[in-house]
CSV table of C-alpha atoms in Angstrom, one decimal:
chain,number,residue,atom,x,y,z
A,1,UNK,CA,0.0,0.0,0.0
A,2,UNK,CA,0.7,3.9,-0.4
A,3,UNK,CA,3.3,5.1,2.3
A,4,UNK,CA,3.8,8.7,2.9
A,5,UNK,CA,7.1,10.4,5.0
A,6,UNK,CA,6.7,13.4,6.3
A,7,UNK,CA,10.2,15.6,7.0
A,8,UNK,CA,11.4,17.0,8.9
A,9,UNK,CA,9.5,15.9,12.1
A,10,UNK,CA,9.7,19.4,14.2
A,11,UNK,CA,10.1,22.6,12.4
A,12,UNK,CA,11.0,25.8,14.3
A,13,UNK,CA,10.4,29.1,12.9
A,14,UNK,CA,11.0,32.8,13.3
A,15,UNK,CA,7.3,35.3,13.1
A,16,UNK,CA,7.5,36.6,9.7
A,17,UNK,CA,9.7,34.1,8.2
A,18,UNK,CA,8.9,31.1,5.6
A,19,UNK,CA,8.5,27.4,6.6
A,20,UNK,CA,8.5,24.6,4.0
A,21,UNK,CA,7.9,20.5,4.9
A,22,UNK,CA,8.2,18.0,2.7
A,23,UNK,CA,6.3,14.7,2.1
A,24,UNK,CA,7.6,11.8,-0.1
A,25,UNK,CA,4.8,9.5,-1.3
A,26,UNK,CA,5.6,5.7,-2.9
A,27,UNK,CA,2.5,4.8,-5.0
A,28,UNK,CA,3.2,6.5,-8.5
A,29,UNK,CA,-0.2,5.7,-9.2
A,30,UNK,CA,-1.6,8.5,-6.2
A,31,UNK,CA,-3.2,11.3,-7.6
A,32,UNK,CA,-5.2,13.2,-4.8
A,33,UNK,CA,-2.3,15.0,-1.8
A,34,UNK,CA,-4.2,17.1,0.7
A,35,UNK,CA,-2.7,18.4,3.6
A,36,UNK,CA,-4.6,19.0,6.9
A,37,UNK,CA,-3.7,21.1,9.4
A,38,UNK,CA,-4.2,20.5,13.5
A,39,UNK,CA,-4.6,23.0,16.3
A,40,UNK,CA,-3.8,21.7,19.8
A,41,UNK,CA,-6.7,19.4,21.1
A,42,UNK,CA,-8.8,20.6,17.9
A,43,UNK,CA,-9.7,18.1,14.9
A,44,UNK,CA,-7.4,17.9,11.8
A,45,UNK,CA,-8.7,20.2,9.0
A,46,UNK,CA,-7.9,20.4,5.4
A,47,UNK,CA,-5.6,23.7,4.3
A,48,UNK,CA,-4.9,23.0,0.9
A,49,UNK,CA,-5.1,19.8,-1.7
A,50,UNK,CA,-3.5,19.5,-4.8
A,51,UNK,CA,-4.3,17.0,-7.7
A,52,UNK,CA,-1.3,15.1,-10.0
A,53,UNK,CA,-3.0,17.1,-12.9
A,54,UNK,CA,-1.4,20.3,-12.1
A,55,UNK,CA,2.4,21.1,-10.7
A,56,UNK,CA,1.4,23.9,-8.2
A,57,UNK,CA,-1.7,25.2,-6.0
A,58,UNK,CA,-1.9,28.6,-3.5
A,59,UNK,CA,-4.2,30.2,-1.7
A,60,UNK,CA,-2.9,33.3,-0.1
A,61,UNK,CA,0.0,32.4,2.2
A,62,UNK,CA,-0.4,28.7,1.2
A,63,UNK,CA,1.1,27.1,-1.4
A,64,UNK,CA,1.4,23.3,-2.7
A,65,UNK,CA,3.8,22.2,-5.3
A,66,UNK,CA,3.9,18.5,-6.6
A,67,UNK,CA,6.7,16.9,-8.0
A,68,UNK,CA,5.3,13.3,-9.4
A,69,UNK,CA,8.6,12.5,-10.9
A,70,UNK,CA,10.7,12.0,-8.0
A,71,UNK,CA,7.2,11.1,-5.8
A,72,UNK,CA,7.0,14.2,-3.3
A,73,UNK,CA,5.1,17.0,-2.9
A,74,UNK,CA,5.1,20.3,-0.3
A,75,UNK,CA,3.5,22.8,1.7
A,76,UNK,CA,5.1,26.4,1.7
A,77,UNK,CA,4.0,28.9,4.3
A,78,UNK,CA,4.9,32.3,4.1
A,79,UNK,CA,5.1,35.4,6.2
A,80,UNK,CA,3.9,32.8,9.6
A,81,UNK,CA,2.3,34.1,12.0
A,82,UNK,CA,1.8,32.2,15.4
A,83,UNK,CA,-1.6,31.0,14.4
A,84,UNK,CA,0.3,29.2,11.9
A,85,UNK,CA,1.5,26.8,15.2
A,86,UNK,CA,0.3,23.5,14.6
A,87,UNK,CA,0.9,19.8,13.5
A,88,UNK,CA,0.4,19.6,9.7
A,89,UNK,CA,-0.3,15.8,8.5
A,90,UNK,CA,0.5,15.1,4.6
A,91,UNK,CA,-1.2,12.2,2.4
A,92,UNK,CA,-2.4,10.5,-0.1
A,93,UNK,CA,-4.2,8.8,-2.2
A,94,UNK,CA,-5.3,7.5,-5.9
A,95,UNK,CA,-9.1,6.9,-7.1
A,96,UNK,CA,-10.5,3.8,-6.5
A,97,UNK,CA,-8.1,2.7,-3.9
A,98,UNK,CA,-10.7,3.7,-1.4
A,99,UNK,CA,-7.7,4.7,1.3
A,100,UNK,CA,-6.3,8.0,2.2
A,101,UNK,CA,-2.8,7.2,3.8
A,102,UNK,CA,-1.7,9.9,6.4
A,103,UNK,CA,2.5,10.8,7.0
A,104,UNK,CA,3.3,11.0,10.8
A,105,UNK,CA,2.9,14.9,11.1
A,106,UNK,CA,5.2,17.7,11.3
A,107,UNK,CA,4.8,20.1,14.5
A,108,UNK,CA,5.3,23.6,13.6
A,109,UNK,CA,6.5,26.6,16.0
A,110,UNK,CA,6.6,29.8,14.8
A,111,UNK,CA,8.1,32.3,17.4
A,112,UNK,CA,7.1,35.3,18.1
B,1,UNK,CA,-24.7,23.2,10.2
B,2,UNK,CA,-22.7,21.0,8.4
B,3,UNK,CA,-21.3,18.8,10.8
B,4,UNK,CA,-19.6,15.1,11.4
B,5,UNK,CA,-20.7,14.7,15.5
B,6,UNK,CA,-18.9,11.8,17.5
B,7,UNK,CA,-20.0,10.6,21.1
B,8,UNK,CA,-18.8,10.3,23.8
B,9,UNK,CA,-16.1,13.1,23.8
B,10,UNK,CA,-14.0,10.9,26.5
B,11,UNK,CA,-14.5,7.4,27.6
B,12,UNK,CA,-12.6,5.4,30.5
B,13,UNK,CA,-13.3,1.9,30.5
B,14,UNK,CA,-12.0,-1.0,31.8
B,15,UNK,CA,-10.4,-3.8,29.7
B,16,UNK,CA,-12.6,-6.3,28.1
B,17,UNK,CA,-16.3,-4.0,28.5
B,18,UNK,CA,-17.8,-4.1,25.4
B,19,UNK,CA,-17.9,-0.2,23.9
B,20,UNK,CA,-19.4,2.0,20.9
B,21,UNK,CA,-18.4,5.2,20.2
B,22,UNK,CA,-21.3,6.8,17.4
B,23,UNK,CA,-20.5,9.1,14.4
B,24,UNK,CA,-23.3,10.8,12.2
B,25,UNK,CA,-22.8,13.1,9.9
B,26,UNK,CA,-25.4,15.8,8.2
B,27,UNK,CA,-23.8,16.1,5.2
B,28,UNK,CA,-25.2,13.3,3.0
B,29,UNK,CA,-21.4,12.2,2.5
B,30,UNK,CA,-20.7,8.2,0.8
B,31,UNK,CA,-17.7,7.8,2.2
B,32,UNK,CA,-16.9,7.3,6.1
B,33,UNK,CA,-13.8,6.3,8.2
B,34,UNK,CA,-12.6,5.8,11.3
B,35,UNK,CA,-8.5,6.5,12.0
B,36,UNK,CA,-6.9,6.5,15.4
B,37,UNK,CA,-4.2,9.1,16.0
B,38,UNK,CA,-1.1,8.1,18.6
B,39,UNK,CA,1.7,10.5,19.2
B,40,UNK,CA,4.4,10.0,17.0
B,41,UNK,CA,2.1,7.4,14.5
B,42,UNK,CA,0.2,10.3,12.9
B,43,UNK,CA,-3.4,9.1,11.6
B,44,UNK,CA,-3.9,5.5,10.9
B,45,UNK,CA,-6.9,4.1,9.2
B,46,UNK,CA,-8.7,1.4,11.1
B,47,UNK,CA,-11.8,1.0,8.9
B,48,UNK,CA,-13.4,2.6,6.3
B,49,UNK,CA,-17.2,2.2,4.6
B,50,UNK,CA,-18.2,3.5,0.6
B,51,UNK,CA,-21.6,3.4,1.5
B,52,UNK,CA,-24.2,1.8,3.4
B,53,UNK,CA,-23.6,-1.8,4.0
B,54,UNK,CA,-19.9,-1.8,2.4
B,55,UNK,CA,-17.0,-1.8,4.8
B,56,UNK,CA,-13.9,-2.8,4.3
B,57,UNK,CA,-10.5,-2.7,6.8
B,58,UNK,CA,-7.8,0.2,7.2
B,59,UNK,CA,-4.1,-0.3,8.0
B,60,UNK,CA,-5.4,-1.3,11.7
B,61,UNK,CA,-8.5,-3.3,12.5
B,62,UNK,CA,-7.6,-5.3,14.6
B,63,UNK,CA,-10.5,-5.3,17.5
B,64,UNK,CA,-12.5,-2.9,15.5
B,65,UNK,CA,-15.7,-3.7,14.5
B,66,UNK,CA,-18.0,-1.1,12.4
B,67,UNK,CA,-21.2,-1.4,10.8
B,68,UNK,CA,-23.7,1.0,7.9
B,69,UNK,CA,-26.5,0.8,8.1
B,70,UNK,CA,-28.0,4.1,7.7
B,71,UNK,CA,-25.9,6.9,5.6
B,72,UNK,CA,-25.5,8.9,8.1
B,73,UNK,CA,-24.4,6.7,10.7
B,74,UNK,CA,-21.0,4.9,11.1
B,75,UNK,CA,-20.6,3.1,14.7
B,76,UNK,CA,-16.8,2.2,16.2
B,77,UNK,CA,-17.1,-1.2,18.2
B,78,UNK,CA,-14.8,-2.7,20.5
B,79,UNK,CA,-16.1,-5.8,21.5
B,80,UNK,CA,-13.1,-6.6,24.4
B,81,UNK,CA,-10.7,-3.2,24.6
B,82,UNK,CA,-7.8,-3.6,25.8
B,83,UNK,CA,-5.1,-1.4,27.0
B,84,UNK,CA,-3.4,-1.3,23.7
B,85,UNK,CA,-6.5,0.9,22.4
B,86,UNK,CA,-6.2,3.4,24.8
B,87,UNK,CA,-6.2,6.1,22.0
B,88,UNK,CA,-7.5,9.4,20.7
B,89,UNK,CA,-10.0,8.0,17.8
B,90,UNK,CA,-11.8,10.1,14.7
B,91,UNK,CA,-14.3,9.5,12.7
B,92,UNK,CA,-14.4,11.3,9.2
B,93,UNK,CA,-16.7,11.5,6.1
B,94,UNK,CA,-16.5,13.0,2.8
B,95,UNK,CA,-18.2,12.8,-1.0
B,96,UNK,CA,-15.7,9.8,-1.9
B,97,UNK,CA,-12.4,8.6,-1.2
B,98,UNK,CA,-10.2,11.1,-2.9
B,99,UNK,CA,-12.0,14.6,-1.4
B,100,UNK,CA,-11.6,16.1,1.4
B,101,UNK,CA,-12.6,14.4,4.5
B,102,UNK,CA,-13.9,16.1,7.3
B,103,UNK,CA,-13.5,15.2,10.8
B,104,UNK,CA,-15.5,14.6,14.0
B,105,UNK,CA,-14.6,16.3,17.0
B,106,UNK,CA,-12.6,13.0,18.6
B,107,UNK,CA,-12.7,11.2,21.2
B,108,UNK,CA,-10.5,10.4,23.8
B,109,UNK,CA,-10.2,6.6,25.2
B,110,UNK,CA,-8.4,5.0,28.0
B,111,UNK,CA,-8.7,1.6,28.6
B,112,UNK,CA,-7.3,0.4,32.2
């Protein structure tokens, strides 16, 4: 089945500044990547997707870029804020296979 | 609202008490899953259903049990918990397999 790495696992950022994590996926055949975001004791929620059709997805400080040849794909904050603090969870997944497989999450600190 | 609800919110049981925890959602969504989360092991898929009356297994279902009957409805069952599933569990739906899936509020269980 589909296995999806998340690195790196802890990412530590300065207010203001950019953060980027990556995920590597091993299914060439996946076609769906969303990323969800997760707030301390709050339920994961979806930021941003992207679809193998296209290369690149934003939506104001968010932005997704795919890679399908060398299997990875990932999210780009910029200008973070401290709202931005969370654990973001990677994955993946291709029609029909019925399954969405998750990465382990990275926890992000942006300080102030 | 559109909503996924799960109850209850936090459940402490002792091992081998058979237990349910429910999840409905509002949304007329196909697909429904259940995923545990434990720290460092991200989200992990323990059963997922395509519609009502078709279930099939995650990448962990072992001592889960689920049923569909109704749409909206997608019971967790653990016929003998045991310690191991001491856990923080959430239940998900969404149009179909590759969209975005949106989560219940979780619920936290400890079995002693």
């Amino acid at each position: 089945g589909e296995n999806v790495e998340q690195h790196p696992s802890t990412l530590s950022v300065q207010e203001g500044d950019s953060a980027v994590i990556k995920c590597t996926y091993s299914d060439s055949a996946s076609n769906y990547f969303p990323w969800y975001k997760q707030e301390l004791g709050k339920r994961p929620q979806l930021i941003i997707d992207i679809r193998s059709n296209v290369g690149e997805k934003k939506d104001q400080r968010i932005a997704v870029t795919l890679n399908k040849t060398a299997k990875h794909f990932s999210l780009h904050i910029t200008e973070t804020q401290p709202e931005d603090s969370a654990v973001y969870f990677c994955a993946a997944s291709r029609r029909g296979n019925n399954r969405l497989a998750f990465g382990k999450g990275n926890q992000v600190v942006v300080i102030p | 609202e559109a909503q996924v609800t799960q109850n209850p919110r936090y459940l402490i049981t002792v091992t081998g008490k058979k237990l349910t925890v429910t999840c409905s959602q509002n949304m007329n969504h196909e697909y429904m899953s259940w995923y545990r989360q434990d720290p460092g092991l991200g989200l992990r898929q323990i059963y997922y259903s395509m519609n009502v009356e078709v279930t099939d297994k995650g990448d962990v279902p072992e001592g889960y049990k689920v049923s569909r009957k109704e749409k909206r409805n997608f019971p967790l069952i653990l016929e003998s918990p045991s310690p191991n599933q001491t856990s923080l569990y959430f239940c998900a739906s969404s149009l179909s397999d590759n969209y975005e899936q949106y989560f219940g509020p979780g619920t936290r269980l400890t079995v002693t």
